[in-house]
Coordinates of C-alpha atoms and ligand atoms in Angstrom, one line a residue:
M1 CA -80.6 33.8 18.1
P2 CA -80.0 34.1 21.8
E3 CA -76.6 32.8 23.1
P4 CA -77.0 29.1 24.6
T5 CA -76.9 29.4 28.3
A6 CA -73.8 27.8 29.9
P7 CA -74.7 25.5 32.9
E8 CA -74.1 27.5 36.0
T9 CA -70.9 26.6 37.6
R10 CA -69.7 27.8 40.8
R11 CA -66.4 27.1 42.9
R12 CA -67.2 24.8 45.5
T13 CA -65.6 24.4 48.8
L14 CA -65.6 21.3 51.3
P15 CA -64.0 21.7 54.7
I16 CA -62.3 18.7 56.2
T17 CA -63.9 17.9 59.6
A18 CA -61.9 15.0 61.1
V19 CA -59.0 12.7 60.5
E20 CA -58.7 9.2 62.2
T21 CA -55.9 6.6 62.0
H22 CA -56.0 3.0 62.4
I23 CA -52.9 0.6 62.5
L24 CA -53.4 -2.8 60.8
D25 CA -51.1 -5.7 60.7
I26 CA -51.6 -8.0 57.5
P27 CA -49.3 -11.1 57.1
L28 CA -47.6 -11.7 53.8
V29 CA -47.9 -14.9 51.7
R30 CA -44.2 -15.5 52.2
P31 CA -41.3 -13.6 53.7
H32 CA -40.0 -10.5 51.5
K33 CA -36.4 -10.0 51.9
F34 CA -34.2 -6.8 51.4
S35 CA -30.5 -6.4 51.8
V36 CA -31.1 -5.3 55.5
A37 CA -34.5 -6.5 56.6
T38 CA -37.0 -9.3 56.1
M39 CA -40.7 -8.6 56.2
H40 CA -43.2 -11.4 57.5
T41 CA -46.3 -8.9 58.1
Q42 CA -47.0 -5.5 56.5
G43 CA -48.0 -2.9 59.1
V44 CA -50.7 -0.5 57.4
L45 CA -51.6 3.0 58.5
L46 CA -55.0 3.5 57.4
I47 CA -56.2 7.2 57.4
R48 CA -60.0 8.1 57.4
L49 CA -60.7 11.7 56.4
V50 CA -64.2 13.1 56.9
T51 CA -65.6 16.1 55.3
D52 CA -68.4 18.6 56.3
D53 CA -70.7 16.9 53.6
G54 CA -70.1 13.4 55.3
V55 CA -67.9 12.4 52.1
V56 CA -65.1 10.1 53.5
G57 CA -61.7 9.6 51.9
W58 CA -59.2 6.8 52.8
G59 CA -55.4 6.9 52.5
E60 CA -52.8 4.3 53.3
G61 CA -49.4 4.8 54.5
V62 CA -46.8 2.0 54.7
V63 CA -43.0 1.6 54.9
P64 CA -40.9 -1.4 53.8
G65 CA -40.4 -3.7 56.7
G66 CA -39.7 -0.9 59.4
P67 CA -37.4 2.3 59.6
W68 CA -34.3 0.9 57.9
W69 CA -35.5 2.3 54.5
G70 CA -36.3 6.0 55.4
G71 CA -36.5 6.2 59.2
E72 CA -40.3 6.3 59.5
S73 CA -42.4 3.7 61.2
I74 CA -46.0 2.8 61.2
E75 CA -46.4 3.7 64.9
G76 CA -44.5 7.1 64.4
M77 CA -46.5 7.8 61.4
A78 CA -49.7 7.3 63.4
A79 CA -48.5 9.7 66.2
L80 CA -47.4 12.3 63.7
V81 CA -50.8 12.2 61.8
D82 CA -52.8 12.4 65.0
R83 CA -50.9 15.0 66.9
Y84 CA -49.3 17.2 64.2
L85 CA -50.9 16.8 60.7
A86 CA -54.5 16.3 61.4
P87 CA -54.8 19.8 63.1
V88 CA -53.2 21.5 59.9
V89 CA -55.9 19.9 57.5
V90 CA -59.0 20.0 59.6
G91 CA -61.0 23.1 58.5
Q92 CA -59.1 23.3 55.2
D93 CA -60.7 22.8 51.7
V94 CA -60.5 19.2 50.6
L95 CA -61.1 20.3 47.0
R96 CA -57.7 21.9 46.7
P97 CA -55.6 18.8 47.2
E98 CA -52.5 20.3 45.6
A99 CA -52.6 23.3 48.2
L100 CA -53.3 20.8 50.9
A101 CA -50.1 18.7 49.8
R102 CA -47.9 21.8 50.3
R103 CA -49.6 22.6 53.6
I104 CA -48.9 19.0 54.9
E105 CA -45.3 19.0 53.4
R106 CA -44.4 22.3 55.4
A107 CA -45.8 20.8 58.5
A108 CA -43.6 17.7 58.4
P109 CA -40.9 17.9 55.6
G110 CA -38.9 14.9 56.9
A111 CA -41.9 12.5 57.1
P112 CA -42.9 11.7 53.5
F113 CA -44.4 8.3 54.2
A114 CA -46.8 9.6 56.8
R115 CA -47.6 12.6 54.5
A116 CA -48.4 10.3 51.7
G117 CA -51.1 8.5 53.7
L118 CA -52.9 11.8 54.5
E119 CA -52.4 13.3 51.1
T120 CA -54.0 10.2 49.5
A121 CA -56.9 10.4 51.8
A122 CA -57.4 13.9 50.7
W123 CA -57.2 13.1 47.0
D124 CA -59.8 10.3 47.6
A125 CA -62.1 12.5 49.4
A126 CA -61.8 15.1 46.6
G127 CA -62.7 12.6 44.0
R128 CA -65.5 11.1 45.8
A129 CA -67.1 14.7 46.5
L130 CA -66.8 15.4 42.8
G131 CA -67.9 12.0 41.5
L132 CA -64.8 11.5 39.6
P133 CA -61.8 9.0 39.7
V134 CA -58.6 10.7 41.1
H135 CA -56.7 10.1 37.6
Q136 CA -59.3 12.3 36.0
L137 CA -58.7 15.2 38.6
L138 CA -55.0 14.8 37.6
G139 CA -55.6 15.4 33.9
G140 CA -56.7 11.8 32.8
P141 CA -54.7 8.7 32.2
H142 CA -52.2 8.0 29.3
R143 CA -53.0 4.4 29.7
D144 CA -55.8 2.2 31.3
R145 CA -53.6 -0.7 32.1
L146 CA -50.1 -0.8 33.9
P147 CA -47.6 -3.7 33.4
V148 CA -46.6 -5.2 36.7
T149 CA -43.2 -6.7 37.6
W150 CA -43.2 -9.6 40.3
A151 CA -40.5 -9.7 43.0
L152 CA -39.3 -13.2 43.1
G153 CA -38.2 -14.7 46.5
T154 CA -34.6 -15.3 47.7
D155 CA -35.1 -19.2 48.0
S156 CA -33.0 -21.7 46.0
V157 CA -32.3 -21.1 42.2
G158 CA -34.5 -24.2 41.4
F159 CA -37.3 -23.0 43.6
V160 CA -37.3 -19.3 42.2
V161 CA -37.0 -20.5 38.6
E162 CA -40.0 -22.7 39.1
E163 CA -41.9 -20.0 40.5
A164 CA -41.2 -17.7 37.6
R165 CA -42.0 -20.4 35.0
R166 CA -45.4 -21.0 36.5
L167 CA -46.1 -17.3 36.7
L168 CA -45.0 -17.1 32.9
E169 CA -47.2 -19.8 32.0
E170 CA -50.1 -18.7 33.9
G171 CA -49.6 -15.3 32.0
R172 CA -49.6 -13.5 35.4
H173 CA -46.3 -11.7 35.0
R174 CA -43.7 -11.1 32.1
S175 CA -41.1 -9.3 34.2
F176 CA -39.4 -10.2 37.3
K177 CA -37.2 -8.4 40.1
L178 CA -34.7 -10.1 42.3
K179 CA -33.5 -8.5 45.5
M180 CA -29.7 -8.6 45.9
G181 CA -27.2 -7.3 48.3
G182 CA -28.0 -9.7 51.3
E183 CA -25.0 -12.1 50.4
E184 CA -21.5 -11.8 49.4
P185 CA -21.4 -10.2 45.9
A186 CA -19.8 -13.2 44.1
A187 CA -22.2 -15.6 45.5
D188 CA -25.2 -13.2 45.1
V189 CA -24.1 -12.6 41.2
R190 CA -23.7 -16.3 40.9
R191 CA -27.3 -17.0 42.2
V192 CA -28.9 -14.2 40.1
S193 CA -26.9 -15.3 37.0
A194 CA -28.1 -18.7 37.4
I195 CA -31.9 -17.7 37.6
A196 CA -31.3 -15.2 34.7
D197 CA -29.8 -18.0 32.5
A198 CA -33.0 -19.9 32.8
L199 CA -35.5 -17.0 32.3
A200 CA -33.8 -14.1 30.4
E201 CA -35.0 -15.5 27.0
D202 CA -38.6 -15.4 28.2
A203 CA -39.0 -12.6 30.6
S204 CA -37.6 -9.0 31.4
L205 CA -35.3 -9.2 34.5
A206 CA -34.3 -6.5 37.0
V207 CA -32.3 -6.6 40.3
D208 CA -32.6 -4.2 43.3
I209 CA -29.5 -3.8 45.3
N210 CA -30.7 -1.4 47.7
G211 CA -27.4 0.4 47.9
A212 CA -25.6 -2.6 49.4
W213 CA -22.4 -2.2 47.2
D214 CA -19.8 0.3 47.0
E215 CA -18.6 1.8 43.7
Y216 CA -15.7 -0.8 43.3
T217 CA -18.0 -3.7 43.9
A218 CA -20.5 -2.5 41.5
R219 CA -17.8 -1.8 38.7
R220 CA -16.5 -5.3 39.4
W221 CA -19.8 -7.1 39.2
L222 CA -22.3 -4.9 37.0
P223 CA -20.6 -6.4 33.8
S224 CA -21.6 -10.0 34.8
L225 CA -25.2 -8.8 35.6
A226 CA -25.4 -7.3 32.0
D227 CA -23.9 -10.3 30.4
A228 CA -26.5 -12.6 32.4
G229 CA -29.3 -10.6 30.8
I230 CA -30.2 -8.3 33.6
R231 CA -32.1 -5.3 31.9
L232 CA -32.5 -3.0 34.8
V233 CA -30.1 -2.7 38.0
E234 CA -31.7 -0.6 40.8
Q235 CA -29.8 1.4 43.3
P236 CA -26.4 -0.5 43.1
V237 CA -24.7 2.1 45.4
P238 CA -26.0 4.1 48.4
A239 CA -28.3 7.1 47.9
A240 CA -25.7 9.8 48.3
G241 CA -23.4 8.5 45.7
L242 CA -24.6 10.6 42.7
G243 CA -20.9 10.6 41.4
S244 CA -20.6 6.9 41.7
L245 CA -23.9 6.3 40.0
A246 CA -23.0 8.6 37.0
R247 CA -19.5 6.9 36.6
L248 CA -21.2 3.4 36.8
R249 CA -23.8 4.6 34.3
Q250 CA -21.1 5.3 31.8
Q251 CA -20.0 1.7 31.7
S252 CA -23.2 -0.3 32.6
G253 CA -24.7 -2.4 30.0
S254 CA -27.9 -2.5 32.1
A255 CA -30.1 0.5 32.6
L256 CA -29.4 2.0 36.1
M257 CA -32.4 3.0 38.2
A258 CA -32.4 5.3 41.2
D259 CA -34.8 4.6 44.2
E260 CA -33.2 5.6 47.4
S261 CA -31.4 8.5 45.5
V262 CA -34.7 10.2 44.6
W263 CA -37.1 11.2 47.3
T264 CA -37.9 14.8 46.4
P265 CA -38.1 16.8 43.1
A266 CA -35.0 18.4 43.9
D267 CA -33.3 15.0 44.2
A268 CA -34.7 14.2 40.7
L269 CA -33.1 17.6 39.5
G270 CA -29.7 16.7 40.9
L271 CA -29.8 13.2 39.2
V272 CA -30.7 14.8 35.9
T273 CA -27.9 17.5 36.3
A274 CA -25.3 14.8 37.3
H275 CA -26.3 12.5 34.4
A276 CA -26.5 9.9 37.2
T277 CA -29.3 7.6 36.1
D278 CA -31.3 6.2 33.3
V279 CA -34.7 5.7 35.3
V280 CA -36.1 6.9 38.4
S281 CA -38.4 4.8 40.6
L282 CA -41.5 6.7 41.6
K283 CA -43.2 6.0 45.0
I284 CA -46.0 7.8 46.5
G285 CA -44.6 6.9 50.0
K286 CA -41.1 8.1 49.9
S287 CA -42.1 11.3 48.1
G288 CA -44.9 12.2 50.4
G289 CA -47.9 11.8 48.0
L290 CA -49.2 12.1 44.4
S291 CA -48.3 15.8 44.0
A292 CA -44.6 15.4 44.4
V293 CA -44.6 12.1 42.4
R294 CA -45.9 14.2 39.4
R295 CA -43.4 17.0 39.9
I296 CA -40.6 14.4 40.0
A297 CA -41.9 12.8 36.8
A298 CA -42.1 16.1 35.0
I299 CA -38.3 16.7 35.9
A300 CA -37.4 13.2 34.8
E301 CA -39.3 13.5 31.5
A302 CA -37.5 16.9 30.9
G303 CA -34.2 15.4 31.5
G304 CA -34.7 12.5 29.2
I305 CA -35.0 10.0 32.1
G306 CA -37.5 7.1 32.3
C307 CA -39.8 6.5 35.0
Y308 CA -40.8 3.3 36.9
G309 CA -43.8 2.9 39.1
G310 CA -42.6 1.6 42.5
T311 CA -44.2 0.0 45.4
T312 CA -43.8 0.0 49.1
I313 CA -46.0 -3.1 49.4
E314 CA -49.5 -1.5 49.6
T315 CA -52.9 -3.0 49.9
S316 CA -55.5 -2.4 47.1
L317 CA -56.0 1.1 48.5
G318 CA -52.3 2.2 48.2
T319 CA -52.0 0.3 45.1
A320 CA -55.0 2.0 43.5
A321 CA -53.6 5.3 44.6
S322 CA -50.3 4.8 42.9
A323 CA -52.0 3.4 39.8
H324 CA -54.2 6.6 39.6
V325 CA -51.1 8.8 39.5
F326 CA -48.7 6.6 37.5
C327 CA -51.3 6.2 34.7
T328 CA -51.2 9.9 34.2
I329 CA -47.5 10.0 33.7
G330 CA -46.3 10.0 30.1
A331 CA -42.7 8.8 30.7
L332 CA -43.6 5.7 32.5
D333 CA -41.4 3.7 30.0
F334 CA -40.4 1.0 32.4
G335 CA -43.7 -0.3 33.9
T336 CA -44.5 -0.8 37.5
E337 CA -43.9 -3.2 40.4
L338 CA -47.6 -2.7 42.0
F339 CA -47.6 -6.2 43.3
G340 CA -48.4 -5.5 46.7
P341 CA -51.9 -7.2 46.9
F342 CA -50.2 -10.4 45.6
L343 CA -47.7 -10.5 48.3
L344 CA -50.3 -9.7 51.1
S345 CA -52.3 -12.7 52.4
D346 CA -55.5 -10.7 52.5
D347 CA -56.8 -7.2 51.4
I348 CA -58.9 -4.5 53.2
A349 CA -60.9 -3.7 50.1
T350 CA -64.4 -5.0 49.4
E351 CA -63.2 -5.5 45.8
P352 CA -59.4 -5.6 45.6
V353 CA -57.6 -4.0 42.5
R354 CA -58.0 -6.2 39.3
Y355 CA -55.2 -7.7 37.5
E356 CA -55.3 -9.4 34.0
A357 CA -52.4 -10.9 31.9
G358 CA -49.6 -9.2 33.8
E359 CA -51.3 -5.8 34.0
L360 CA -53.2 -3.9 36.7
I361 CA -56.6 -2.5 35.4
L362 CA -57.3 1.0 36.1
G363 CA -60.5 1.4 38.1
S364 CA -63.3 3.9 37.2
G365 CA -65.0 4.3 40.6
P366 CA -64.7 7.8 42.4
G367 CA -61.7 8.8 44.2
F368 CA -59.5 5.7 44.2
G369 CA -62.5 3.5 43.6
I370 CA -61.7 1.4 46.7
T371 CA -64.3 0.5 49.4
I372 CA -62.8 -0.3 52.6
D373 CA -64.2 -3.6 54.2
E374 CA -65.1 -2.7 57.8
E375 CA -64.8 -6.4 58.9
K376 CA -61.3 -6.7 57.6
L377 CA -60.3 -3.4 59.2
A378 CA -61.7 -4.7 62.5
K379 CA -59.9 -8.2 61.9
Y380 CA -56.5 -6.8 61.1
K381 CA -56.6 -3.8 63.5
R382 CA -53.7 -3.8 66.1
R383 CA -54.9 -4.0 69.8
Ligands
MN401 MN1 -35.9 -0.2 45.6

């Protein structure tokens, strides 16, 4: 019997030939408030990456309401990509996105949000060239649906509770996150406790303090949040306070989540070593793309820490990119907040990402499975 012939395989290469950037401005459905900044519009850096075969990949770079979070801005990111990052990827093989990620990282280590936009465009192009969804390039999904938390607004208690009740009844979300840190702690905790009293029986509740408290303030008020039924407290103290986080973790009845404290795989290792957190928030933007997110998740998992899929308020494109990597992470025990498309008044995809009963449904098209609507691009493009 002759040996069956294996199908011929060969290693393909596909050079990148061009990179283009577009800045878009998309209004939000309502203002989104952080402890420092309030967003009314989301600036989106759309990156179009072209290959030698004519295959095109799209990537999205965003920041949360300006440079207050990490120092980058949409305008700076566009200049960085055009002038410095495009030249290091043009001529390189798009079918080696991991190697490209390292190359981009070396060219601009301090600009993860810009790097993430370009790296996601490379993953999208690689997936499209091979005819596979990006999650399959990454080893395949653990789950096909991701639970999605909704960020409640900062309006009056009655208004916020009514919004949450409506979403619960519609079956749109089962967990909610509240922003804190913009008011005096006592008043802030009173507001959140009143909201939690009305909702904690029926929904899972989290707060994000964006590092606005010091250790003493957190020690004073974290027990009240736990008593009110807050399950998860995100970044109560500033990013650098690993010792503070570790001490607070010892006494907190709520799980603590690190967000601003974890940008890089080395940060994740520091958090694990210092026993400083229960959960890490993964975001493709702050970590510079899908590759670093997977390295951080691996460290968290090895350290017995849970993962949460964070957002920087992306359109369907960035949301799909996040979903493609988050679904491949085994330790994603705390769900996601991939609610960006709900907060934006319009999308740039011909078919936006799909949600069903509080979950994001993973797509099956090549790349991130998102087609950019050229009319929307023209409509929202900054002039
Ligand atoms: Mn956060």
